[in-house]
Amino acid sequence: MNTDHDDRANLEPCVVGVDYGTLSGRAVVVRVRDGAELGTAEHPYAHAVLDRELPDGTGLPPDWALQVPADYIDVLRIAVPEALTRAGVRPEQVIGIGTDFTACTVLPVLADGTPLCELPGLAGRPHAYVKLWRHHAAQAQADRITALAAERKEPWLARYGGKISSEWEFAKALQLLEEDPELYALTDRWLEAADWIVWRLCGTYVRNACTAGYKGQLQDGSYPSREYSASLNPGFADFVTAKLEHPIGQLGDLAGRLTAEAAAWTGLPEGIAVCVGNVDAHVTAPAAGAVEPGQMVAIMGTSTCHVMSSDQWAEVPGMCGVVDGGILPGLWGYEAGQSGVGDIFGWFVRTGFPASYAEEAAALGRDAHEHLTALAAGQRVGEHGLIALDWQSGNRSVLVDHDLSGVVVGLTLSTRPEDVYRALLEATAFGTRTIIEAFEAAGVPVEELIIAGGLTKNALLMQIYADVTRKPLGVIDSAQGPALGAAMHAAVAAGAYPDIRAAARTMGKARPAVYLPDPERAAAYDRLYAEYRLLHDYFGRGANEVMHRLRHIRVEVSA
């Protein structure tokens, strides 16, 4: 009797999800039957984010944020095998792999997919690298793209809340053309990193429907016209047809089969299903069980992305896009977001955490965030006397202006670090409330807020969000929401489920209404939120352009 054969026959099918974040990639091995996460592993990018200089020491101007594509391959080499080992799963159990990526994270490549930064002689050229989602140096191009679209009454502009972001494909490509035309001419394809990594896994380039719709301005089957692009810059006339346009793969579809090369990297079997790429935020919605209208998912990490599906279309001012089937088939998928959240808290800890606090935290066995959170948790709402604007990385929604900057009002000689820290926590909650109110004012109701991402572990922050938004807060029951969502889509691509809704019913996981708004605190926050909105509109809607003037001075001096 071949017991080894019998054991293998009883082994359950699994899928792998790989989540490419801002600073690292995370792999999770998931059981197809019930969504159980059997093993995870994380690999930090060796080059992290290039925002001051390239690996060869070439300096970068302000507002640049680049990455090295080889770091993404290292995640496949290191995190995937490690997750498999931790899961105790045999490679032959894995039937598919799915990936998700930050967006809009784009790179210029040759026709065979080779990134320009890997070509001889181009390591010192900034535009040859991956432009990370938070590369905001294309704001001038984004402003022109929006202004021209408004002037021409382009119908697609309303689908993006009336403004095109500097983070997106057209703005970043136009910046490449205008600042390094030689590299623009060398670029055969301008593509999302979400699609590049799938190309490397299966040997086939498939452009995913999610980034094409939200980041590439593809609406109703068409991109902005050749005439429109030529009006931006004559050299940009054939951008769509020459460098961008490509057959679209729908979410959950099969992109191809794992190549021998990628099998060697990952330790997975050659020929398993490789799913069409997806975006970290959007792929998280079904992982959180958010498959019905009115369920907004906020994926909170270095930034926050707000996604939700609805059975109705509306023009929501400042939204990052609405795409038919952009998250779930048969529903309009909406996206909004905040450019800085966890990044803001991290910035304050790096710059505003005194040595005496560090010593006290160490004595109590806390890290800086835990210590400041514990101190801030003892305060009553409004006790610190501060209001902050959460724009240290600009404003994605609803103002869509990355030249805006942060503000803290009310500082005195008695202000303590925990006061500022709590004010920054509250500011990000006020930013989310602003987004929710924009949706509801446009006729798209938000009935429930479900939180995913690394910041769910901060109970004070979660309660502040419930109190500020006056919404019940659910929490995804997974530490790896995007990776779980990517794995679920892989299960669909491999044929284990007929569609992502079916996969979500079985593999998705969230705990509803974990945090409920407290009426007394919510009323106190209403008063503070009114002050936040006054500052928001004063600095963000043209009454005082001081932030833009300071940004221009900074750029001039840096140049």
Coordinates of C-alpha atoms in Angstrom, one line a residue:
M1 CA 0.0 0.0 0.0
N2 CA 1.4 3.4 -1.0
T3 CA 0.7 5.5 2.1
D4 CA 2.6 8.4 0.8
H5 CA 0.3 8.6 -2.3
D6 CA -2.7 8.3 0.0
D7 CA -1.5 11.2 2.2
R8 CA -0.9 13.4 -0.8
A9 CA -4.4 12.6 -2.1
N10 CA -5.9 13.9 1.1
L11 CA -4.0 17.1 1.1
E12 CA -6.2 20.1 0.6
P13 CA -5.8 22.7 -2.2
C14 CA -4.2 26.0 -1.3
V15 CA -3.5 29.3 -3.0
V16 CA -0.9 32.0 -2.5
G17 CA -1.5 35.7 -2.3
V18 CA 1.3 38.2 -2.6
D19 CA 0.7 41.8 -1.4
Y20 CA 3.2 44.4 -2.7
G21 CA 3.0 47.4 -0.3
T22 CA 5.0 50.6 0.0
L23 CA 7.9 49.2 1.9
S24 CA 7.7 45.5 1.7
G25 CA 6.0 42.5 0.1
R26 CA 3.9 40.0 2.0
A27 CA 3.0 36.4 1.0
V28 CA 0.2 34.3 2.6
V29 CA -0.7 30.7 2.0
V30 CA -4.5 30.3 2.2
R31 CA -6.6 27.1 2.3
V32 CA -9.2 27.2 -0.5
R33 CA -11.9 25.4 1.4
D34 CA -12.4 28.1 4.1
G35 CA -9.9 30.9 3.7
A36 CA -7.7 29.8 6.6
E37 CA -4.4 31.6 6.5
L38 CA -1.8 28.8 7.1
G39 CA 1.4 30.7 6.8
T40 CA 2.7 34.2 6.1
A41 CA 6.1 35.9 5.4
E42 CA 7.2 39.4 4.8
H43 CA 10.3 40.7 2.9
P44 CA 11.3 44.4 3.1
Y45 CA 12.4 46.0 -0.1
A46 CA 16.2 46.4 -0.1
H47 CA 16.0 49.9 -1.5
A48 CA 12.7 50.8 0.3
V49 CA 11.5 54.2 -1.3
L50 CA 14.0 56.3 -3.2
D51 CA 12.9 59.8 -2.3
R52 CA 16.3 61.6 -1.8
E53 CA 18.7 59.8 -4.1
L54 CA 19.1 56.9 -6.5
P55 CA 21.2 53.9 -5.5
D56 CA 24.2 55.4 -7.3
G57 CA 23.9 58.7 -5.2
T58 CA 22.2 60.8 -7.9
G59 CA 20.1 63.3 -6.0
L60 CA 16.3 63.6 -6.4
P61 CA 14.2 66.8 -6.3
P62 CA 11.3 67.2 -3.8
D63 CA 8.2 65.1 -4.2
W64 CA 9.8 62.3 -6.0
A65 CA 9.2 58.7 -4.8
L66 CA 10.8 55.8 -6.8
Q67 CA 11.4 52.1 -6.4
V68 CA 13.7 49.4 -7.8
P69 CA 11.8 46.6 -9.6
A70 CA 14.3 44.0 -8.7
D71 CA 13.1 44.4 -5.1
Y72 CA 9.7 43.0 -6.2
I73 CA 11.3 39.8 -7.6
D74 CA 13.1 39.3 -4.3
V75 CA 9.7 39.1 -2.6
L76 CA 8.9 36.1 -4.8
R77 CA 12.3 34.5 -4.1
I78 CA 12.2 35.0 -0.3
A79 CA 8.7 35.6 1.1
V80 CA 6.8 33.0 -1.0
P81 CA 9.0 30.0 -0.1
E82 CA 9.2 31.1 3.5
A83 CA 5.4 31.4 3.8
L84 CA 5.1 27.9 2.2
T85 CA 7.5 26.5 4.8
R86 CA 5.7 28.2 7.7
A87 CA 2.4 26.9 6.5
G88 CA 3.7 23.3 6.3
V89 CA 2.2 23.1 2.9
R90 CA 3.6 21.0 0.1
P91 CA 4.2 22.9 -3.2
E92 CA 1.9 20.5 -5.1
Q93 CA -1.0 21.6 -2.9
V94 CA -0.9 25.1 -4.4
I95 CA -3.2 25.5 -7.4
G96 CA -2.8 29.3 -8.0
I97 CA -1.1 32.5 -7.2
G98 CA -2.5 36.0 -7.1
T99 CA -0.9 39.4 -6.6
D100 CA -1.9 42.9 -5.7
F101 CA 0.0 46.2 -5.8
T102 CA 0.0 49.7 -4.7
A103 CA -1.3 52.0 -7.4
C104 CA -0.7 54.0 -9.4
T105 CA 2.8 52.6 -9.3
V106 CA 4.2 52.6 -12.9
L107 CA 7.4 51.9 -14.8
P108 CA 8.8 52.3 -18.3
V109 CA 9.9 49.0 -20.0
L110 CA 11.1 47.7 -23.3
A111 CA 8.9 45.4 -25.4
D112 CA 10.1 42.3 -23.5
G113 CA 9.3 43.9 -20.1
T114 CA 12.9 44.9 -19.2
P115 CA 12.7 48.0 -16.9
L116 CA 14.7 50.9 -18.3
C117 CA 16.6 51.3 -15.0
E118 CA 18.2 47.9 -15.6
L119 CA 19.7 48.9 -19.0
P120 CA 23.4 49.8 -19.2
G121 CA 24.1 53.4 -18.6
L122 CA 20.6 54.3 -17.3
A123 CA 21.1 53.6 -13.5
G124 CA 21.6 57.3 -12.9
R125 CA 18.5 58.5 -14.8
P126 CA 15.6 59.0 -12.3
H127 CA 12.9 58.6 -14.9
A128 CA 14.1 55.1 -15.7
Y129 CA 12.8 53.8 -12.4
V130 CA 9.5 52.8 -11.0
K131 CA 7.4 55.8 -10.0
L132 CA 5.7 54.8 -6.7
W133 CA 2.1 55.8 -6.0
R134 CA 3.2 58.6 -3.8
H135 CA 5.4 60.2 -6.4
H136 CA 3.8 63.7 -6.5
A137 CA 6.3 65.5 -8.7
A138 CA 3.9 65.4 -11.7
Q139 CA 1.4 67.9 -10.1
A140 CA 2.0 70.5 -12.8
Q141 CA 1.2 67.9 -15.5
A142 CA -1.9 66.8 -13.6
D143 CA -3.2 70.3 -13.3
R144 CA -2.9 70.8 -17.1
I145 CA -4.6 67.4 -17.7
T146 CA -7.5 68.5 -15.6
A147 CA -7.7 72.0 -17.0
L148 CA -7.7 70.8 -20.6
A149 CA -10.3 68.2 -19.9
A150 CA -12.6 70.7 -18.3
E151 CA -12.0 73.2 -21.1
R152 CA -12.9 70.5 -23.7
K153 CA -15.7 69.1 -21.6
E154 CA -14.3 65.6 -21.8
P155 CA -17.0 63.2 -20.5
W156 CA -14.6 61.0 -18.6
L157 CA -13.6 63.8 -16.2
A158 CA -16.8 63.5 -14.1
R159 CA -15.9 59.9 -13.5
Y160 CA -12.9 61.1 -11.5
G161 CA -14.7 63.7 -9.4
G162 CA -13.6 66.5 -11.7
K163 CA -9.8 66.2 -11.0
I164 CA -7.0 64.0 -12.3
S165 CA -4.3 63.2 -9.7
S166 CA -0.6 63.6 -10.1
E167 CA -0.3 60.0 -8.9
W168 CA -1.9 58.5 -12.0
E169 CA -0.7 57.1 -15.3
F170 CA -1.2 60.1 -17.7
A171 CA 0.4 62.7 -15.4
K172 CA 3.5 60.6 -14.6
A173 CA 3.9 59.7 -18.3
L174 CA 3.6 63.3 -19.4
Q175 CA 6.3 64.2 -16.8
L176 CA 8.5 61.6 -18.3
L177 CA 8.0 63.0 -21.8
E178 CA 8.6 66.6 -20.8
E179 CA 11.6 66.0 -18.5
D180 CA 13.4 63.2 -20.2
P181 CA 12.2 62.8 -23.8
E182 CA 15.0 60.4 -24.7
L183 CA 13.8 57.9 -22.1
Y184 CA 10.2 58.5 -23.2
A185 CA 11.2 57.6 -26.8
L186 CA 12.9 54.5 -25.5
T187 CA 9.8 53.3 -23.6
D188 CA 7.9 50.6 -25.4
R189 CA 5.3 50.1 -22.7
W190 CA 4.2 52.2 -19.8
L191 CA 2.6 49.9 -17.4
E192 CA 1.5 49.3 -13.8
A193 CA 3.8 47.4 -11.6
A194 CA 0.7 45.3 -10.8
D195 CA 0.8 44.0 -14.4
W196 CA 4.6 43.9 -14.7
I197 CA 4.8 41.4 -11.8
V198 CA 2.1 39.2 -13.4
W199 CA 4.1 39.3 -16.6
R200 CA 7.2 38.1 -14.8
L201 CA 5.2 35.3 -13.2
C202 CA 3.4 33.9 -16.3
G203 CA 5.3 35.3 -19.3
T204 CA 2.2 37.1 -20.6
Y205 CA 1.4 40.8 -20.3
V206 CA -2.3 41.4 -19.4
R207 CA -3.5 44.8 -18.4
N208 CA -5.8 44.6 -15.4
A209 CA -9.2 46.2 -15.6
C210 CA -8.8 47.8 -12.2
T211 CA -5.8 50.0 -12.8
A212 CA -6.9 50.7 -16.4
G213 CA -10.1 52.2 -15.1
Y214 CA -9.0 54.0 -12.0
K215 CA -5.5 55.1 -12.9
G216 CA -5.5 55.1 -16.7
Q217 CA -8.7 56.9 -17.4
L218 CA -10.3 54.0 -19.3
Q219 CA -14.0 54.6 -19.3
D220 CA -16.7 52.9 -21.4
G221 CA -14.0 51.1 -23.3
S222 CA -12.1 54.2 -24.4
Y223 CA -9.1 56.2 -23.2
P224 CA -8.8 59.9 -23.7
S225 CA -8.6 60.7 -27.4
R226 CA -5.5 61.2 -29.6
E227 CA -6.6 64.8 -30.1
Y228 CA -6.8 65.5 -26.4
S229 CA -3.4 64.0 -25.8
A230 CA -1.9 66.0 -28.6
S231 CA -3.3 69.2 -27.1
L232 CA -1.4 68.4 -23.9
N233 CA 1.9 68.0 -25.9
P234 CA 2.3 67.1 -29.5
G235 CA 4.8 64.4 -28.6
F236 CA 2.1 62.8 -26.4
A237 CA -0.4 62.3 -29.2
D238 CA 0.2 58.6 -29.6
F239 CA 0.8 57.8 -25.9
V240 CA -2.3 55.6 -25.7
T241 CA -1.8 53.6 -28.9
A242 CA 2.0 53.4 -28.8
K243 CA 2.7 52.8 -25.1
L244 CA -0.4 52.2 -23.0
E245 CA -3.2 50.4 -24.7
H246 CA -3.3 46.7 -24.3
P247 CA -5.9 43.9 -24.0
I248 CA -7.7 44.0 -20.6
G249 CA -8.0 41.2 -18.2
Q250 CA -11.0 41.2 -15.8
L251 CA -10.4 40.7 -12.1
G252 CA -10.3 37.1 -11.1
D253 CA -9.5 35.9 -14.7
L254 CA -6.6 33.7 -15.6
A255 CA -3.6 35.7 -16.8
G256 CA -1.5 32.6 -17.6
R257 CA 0.4 29.8 -16.1
L258 CA 3.5 30.0 -13.8
T259 CA 6.7 29.8 -15.9
A260 CA 9.6 27.5 -15.1
E261 CA 11.6 30.6 -14.1
A262 CA 9.0 31.9 -11.7
A263 CA 8.5 28.3 -10.3
A264 CA 12.2 28.3 -9.5
W265 CA 11.9 31.6 -7.7
T266 CA 8.9 30.7 -5.7
G267 CA 9.2 27.0 -5.1
L268 CA 5.7 26.6 -6.6
P269 CA 4.7 24.1 -9.3
E270 CA 5.2 25.2 -12.9
G271 CA 1.9 25.6 -14.7
I272 CA -0.3 26.6 -11.8
A273 CA -2.8 29.5 -12.4
V274 CA -1.6 33.0 -12.3
C275 CA -4.4 35.6 -11.7
V276 CA -4.8 38.9 -13.4
G277 CA -3.3 41.7 -11.3
N278 CA -5.2 43.9 -8.9
V279 CA -4.8 46.9 -6.6
D280 CA -4.2 46.4 -2.9
A281 CA -7.2 48.4 -1.7
H282 CA -9.7 47.0 -4.2
V283 CA -8.7 43.4 -3.7
T284 CA -9.3 43.8 0.0
A285 CA -13.0 44.5 -0.2
P286 CA -14.1 40.9 -0.9
A287 CA -11.5 39.7 1.7
A288 CA -13.5 41.8 4.2
G289 CA -16.8 40.4 3.0
A290 CA -17.8 43.8 1.6
V291 CA -19.7 42.6 -1.4
E292 CA -22.9 44.6 -0.9
P293 CA -23.7 48.3 -1.7
G294 CA -23.1 50.7 1.2
Q295 CA -20.1 48.9 2.7
M296 CA -17.1 51.1 2.6
V297 CA -13.7 49.5 3.2
A298 CA -10.9 51.7 4.5
I299 CA -7.5 50.1 4.0
M300 CA -5.3 51.9 6.5
G301 CA -1.6 51.8 6.3
T302 CA 1.0 54.4 5.3
S303 CA -2.0 55.9 3.4
T304 CA -5.7 55.1 3.4
C305 CA -7.7 54.0 0.4
H306 CA -11.5 54.0 0.7
V307 CA -13.4 51.7 -1.7
M308 CA -17.0 50.7 -2.0
S309 CA -19.4 49.3 -4.5
S310 CA -22.8 50.6 -5.3
D311 CA -25.7 49.7 -7.7
Q312 CA -25.9 53.4 -8.7
W313 CA -23.6 55.8 -10.5
A314 CA -23.0 59.3 -9.1
E315 CA -20.5 62.1 -9.5
V316 CA -18.7 62.3 -6.2
P317 CA -16.5 65.4 -6.0
G318 CA -12.9 64.5 -5.4
M319 CA -13.3 60.8 -5.8
C320 CA -10.4 58.9 -7.3
G321 CA -12.7 57.2 -9.8
V322 CA -15.8 55.2 -10.4
V323 CA -15.5 52.1 -12.6
D324 CA -18.2 49.7 -13.8
G325 CA -17.1 46.4 -12.3
G326 CA -14.0 48.0 -10.9
I327 CA -14.2 46.0 -7.6
L328 CA -17.1 43.5 -8.1
P329 CA -18.8 42.5 -11.3
G330 CA -22.2 44.1 -11.8
L331 CA -21.6 47.0 -9.4
W332 CA -20.0 50.5 -9.7
G333 CA -16.8 50.5 -7.8
Y334 CA -15.8 53.8 -6.1
E335 CA -12.4 54.8 -4.8
A336 CA -11.3 57.7 -2.7
G337 CA -8.4 58.1 -0.3
Q338 CA -6.0 60.0 1.9
S339 CA -2.3 60.3 0.8
G340 CA -0.9 60.2 4.3
V341 CA -2.1 58.4 7.4
G342 CA 0.4 56.0 9.0
D343 CA 3.1 58.0 7.3
I344 CA 2.0 61.0 9.3
F345 CA 2.1 59.1 12.6
G346 CA 5.5 57.7 11.7
W347 CA 6.8 61.2 10.7
F348 CA 5.8 62.6 14.1
V349 CA 7.5 59.7 16.0
R350 CA 10.7 60.3 14.0
T351 CA 10.7 64.0 14.6
G352 CA 8.7 64.7 17.8
F353 CA 9.5 62.0 20.3
P354 CA 11.9 63.3 22.9
A355 CA 14.6 61.3 24.6
S356 CA 12.8 61.4 27.9
Y357 CA 9.7 59.8 26.4
A358 CA 11.9 57.2 24.7
E359 CA 13.4 56.3 28.0
E360 CA 10.0 56.1 29.7
A361 CA 8.6 53.9 26.9
A362 CA 11.6 51.6 27.1
A363 CA 11.1 51.2 30.8
L364 CA 7.4 50.2 30.2
G365 CA 8.2 47.9 27.3
R366 CA 6.4 50.0 24.8
D367 CA 7.4 51.3 21.4
A368 CA 7.0 54.9 20.6
H369 CA 3.5 54.5 19.0
E370 CA 2.3 52.4 21.9
H371 CA 3.5 54.9 24.4
L372 CA 2.0 58.0 22.7
T373 CA -1.2 56.1 22.2
A374 CA -1.4 55.1 25.9
L375 CA -0.8 58.7 27.0
A376 CA -3.3 60.2 24.5
A377 CA -6.0 57.7 25.4
G378 CA -6.3 59.3 28.8
Q379 CA -7.5 62.6 27.3
R380 CA -11.0 63.9 26.9
V381 CA -12.1 65.0 23.5
G382 CA -10.7 68.5 22.9
E383 CA -8.6 68.5 26.0
H384 CA -5.4 69.2 24.0
G385 CA -6.8 72.3 22.3
L386 CA -5.5 71.4 18.9
I387 CA -6.7 70.9 15.3
A388 CA -4.6 69.4 12.6
L389 CA -4.9 69.1 8.8
D390 CA -3.7 65.7 7.6
W391 CA -2.0 66.9 4.4
Q392 CA 1.7 66.2 5.1
S393 CA 1.6 64.1 1.9
G394 CA -0.9 66.3 0.2
N395 CA -4.6 65.7 -0.2
R396 CA -5.9 62.9 -2.4
S397 CA -9.7 63.3 -1.6
V398 CA -11.6 65.4 -1.8
L399 CA -9.4 68.2 -2.9
V400 CA -7.0 66.2 -5.1
D401 CA -4.1 68.6 -4.5
H402 CA -0.7 67.2 -3.6
D403 CA 0.8 70.6 -3.2
L404 CA -1.1 71.1 0.0
S405 CA 0.8 70.5 3.3
G406 CA 0.1 69.8 7.0
V407 CA -1.1 72.2 9.7
V408 CA -1.4 72.1 13.5
V409 CA -3.3 74.9 15.1
G410 CA -3.4 75.7 18.8
L411 CA 0.2 74.9 19.8
T412 CA 1.3 76.5 23.2
L413 CA 4.3 76.1 25.4
S414 CA 2.2 73.6 27.4
T415 CA 1.6 71.3 24.4
R416 CA 3.0 67.9 24.8
P417 CA 4.0 65.2 22.3
E418 CA 0.9 63.1 23.1
D419 CA -1.3 66.1 22.4
V420 CA 0.0 66.5 18.9
Y421 CA 0.0 62.8 18.3
R422 CA -3.7 62.6 19.2
A423 CA -4.5 65.6 17.1
L424 CA -2.9 63.9 14.1
L425 CA -4.9 60.7 14.8
E426 CA -8.1 62.8 14.9
A427 CA -7.1 64.7 11.7
T428 CA -7.0 61.5 9.7
A429 CA -10.4 60.6 11.1
F430 CA -11.8 64.0 10.1
G431 CA -10.3 63.4 6.6
T432 CA -12.2 60.1 6.3
R433 CA -15.5 61.8 7.5
T434 CA -15.0 64.5 4.8
I435 CA -14.8 61.7 2.2
I436 CA -17.9 59.9 3.6
E437 CA -19.9 63.1 3.6
A438 CA -18.9 63.8 -0.1
F439 CA -20.3 60.3 -1.0
E440 CA -23.5 60.7 0.9
A441 CA -24.1 64.3 -0.4
A442 CA -23.8 62.8 -3.9
G443 CA -26.4 60.2 -3.2
V444 CA -24.2 57.2 -2.5
P445 CA -25.0 56.1 1.0
V446 CA -22.3 54.8 3.3
E447 CA -23.9 52.5 5.9
E448 CA -20.9 50.7 7.3
L449 CA -17.2 51.3 7.6
I450 CA -14.9 48.3 7.6
I451 CA -11.3 48.8 8.5
A452 CA -8.4 46.8 7.1
G453 CA -4.7 47.2 7.3
G454 CA -2.0 47.4 9.9
L455 CA -3.5 50.3 11.9
T456 CA -6.5 48.2 13.1
K457 CA -4.3 47.2 16.0
N458 CA -4.6 50.7 17.5
A459 CA -7.8 50.5 19.5
L460 CA -7.7 54.2 20.3
L461 CA -7.5 55.1 16.6
M462 CA -10.4 52.8 15.7
Q463 CA -12.6 54.3 18.4
I464 CA -11.8 57.8 17.3
Y465 CA -12.9 56.9 13.8
A466 CA -16.2 55.4 15.0
D467 CA -16.8 58.5 17.1
V468 CA -15.8 61.0 14.4
T469 CA -17.7 59.3 11.6
R470 CA -20.7 58.2 13.7
K471 CA -20.5 54.9 11.9
P472 CA -20.2 51.4 13.3
L473 CA -16.7 50.1 12.6
G474 CA -16.2 46.6 11.4
V475 CA -12.7 45.1 11.3
I476 CA -11.3 42.6 8.9
D477 CA -10.4 39.4 10.6
S478 CA -7.1 39.1 8.9
A479 CA -3.7 40.7 9.4
Q480 CA -3.1 40.3 5.7
G481 CA -6.3 41.6 4.0
P482 CA -4.8 42.5 0.6
A483 CA -2.8 39.2 0.4
L484 CA -5.9 37.3 1.4
G485 CA -7.9 39.1 -1.3
A486 CA -5.3 38.3 -3.9
A487 CA -5.3 34.6 -2.9
M488 CA -9.1 34.6 -3.2
H489 CA -8.9 35.9 -6.7
A490 CA -6.3 33.2 -7.4
A491 CA -8.8 30.6 -6.2
V492 CA -11.3 32.0 -8.8
A493 CA -8.7 32.0 -11.5
A494 CA -7.8 28.4 -10.7
G495 CA -11.5 27.4 -11.0
A496 CA -12.1 26.6 -7.3
Y497 CA -15.0 29.2 -7.2
P498 CA -17.2 30.4 -10.0
D499 CA -16.7 34.1 -9.1
I500 CA -15.3 36.4 -6.4
R501 CA -18.6 36.7 -4.5
A502 CA -18.8 33.0 -4.0
A503 CA -15.2 33.0 -2.8
A504 CA -15.9 35.9 -0.5
R505 CA -18.8 34.1 1.2
T506 CA -16.5 31.2 2.1
M507 CA -13.0 32.7 2.3
G508 CA -13.7 36.3 3.4
K509 CA -13.6 37.3 7.0
A510 CA -14.6 40.4 9.1
R511 CA -16.0 41.2 12.5
P512 CA -18.9 43.6 12.2
A513 CA -19.5 46.6 14.5
V514 CA -16.4 46.0 16.7
Y515 CA -16.4 49.7 17.5
L516 CA -19.6 51.7 18.0
P517 CA -19.8 55.5 18.2
D518 CA -20.2 57.0 21.7
P519 CA -22.9 59.7 21.5
E520 CA -21.1 62.0 24.0
R521 CA -17.7 61.8 22.3
A522 CA -19.3 62.0 18.9
A523 CA -21.0 65.3 19.8
A524 CA -17.7 66.7 21.1
Y525 CA -16.0 65.7 17.9
D526 CA -18.7 67.4 15.9
R527 CA -17.5 70.7 17.3
L528 CA -13.9 69.9 16.4
Y529 CA -14.8 68.7 13.0
A530 CA -16.5 72.0 12.3
E531 CA -13.2 73.7 13.0
Y532 CA -11.4 71.2 10.8
R533 CA -13.7 72.0 7.9
L534 CA -13.1 75.7 8.3
L535 CA -9.4 75.2 8.0
H536 CA -9.9 72.6 5.3
D537 CA -11.8 75.0 3.0
Y538 CA -9.7 78.0 3.9
F539 CA -6.3 76.4 3.0
G540 CA -7.7 73.9 0.4
R541 CA -10.2 75.8 -1.7
G542 CA -8.3 79.0 -2.6
A543 CA -9.0 81.4 0.2
N544 CA -5.3 81.3 1.2
E545 CA -2.7 79.9 -1.2
V546 CA 0.1 80.1 1.3
M547 CA 0.8 76.3 1.0
H548 CA 1.2 76.6 -2.7
R549 CA 3.5 79.6 -2.4
L550 CA 5.6 77.9 0.2
R551 CA 5.9 74.8 -2.0
H552 CA 7.0 76.9 -5.0
I553 CA 9.6 78.6 -2.9
R554 CA 10.9 75.3 -1.7
V555 CA 11.1 73.9 -5.2
E556 CA 13.0 77.1 -6.4
V557 CA 15.5 76.9 -3.6
S558 CA 16.0 73.2 -4.0
A559 CA 16.6 73.6 -7.7

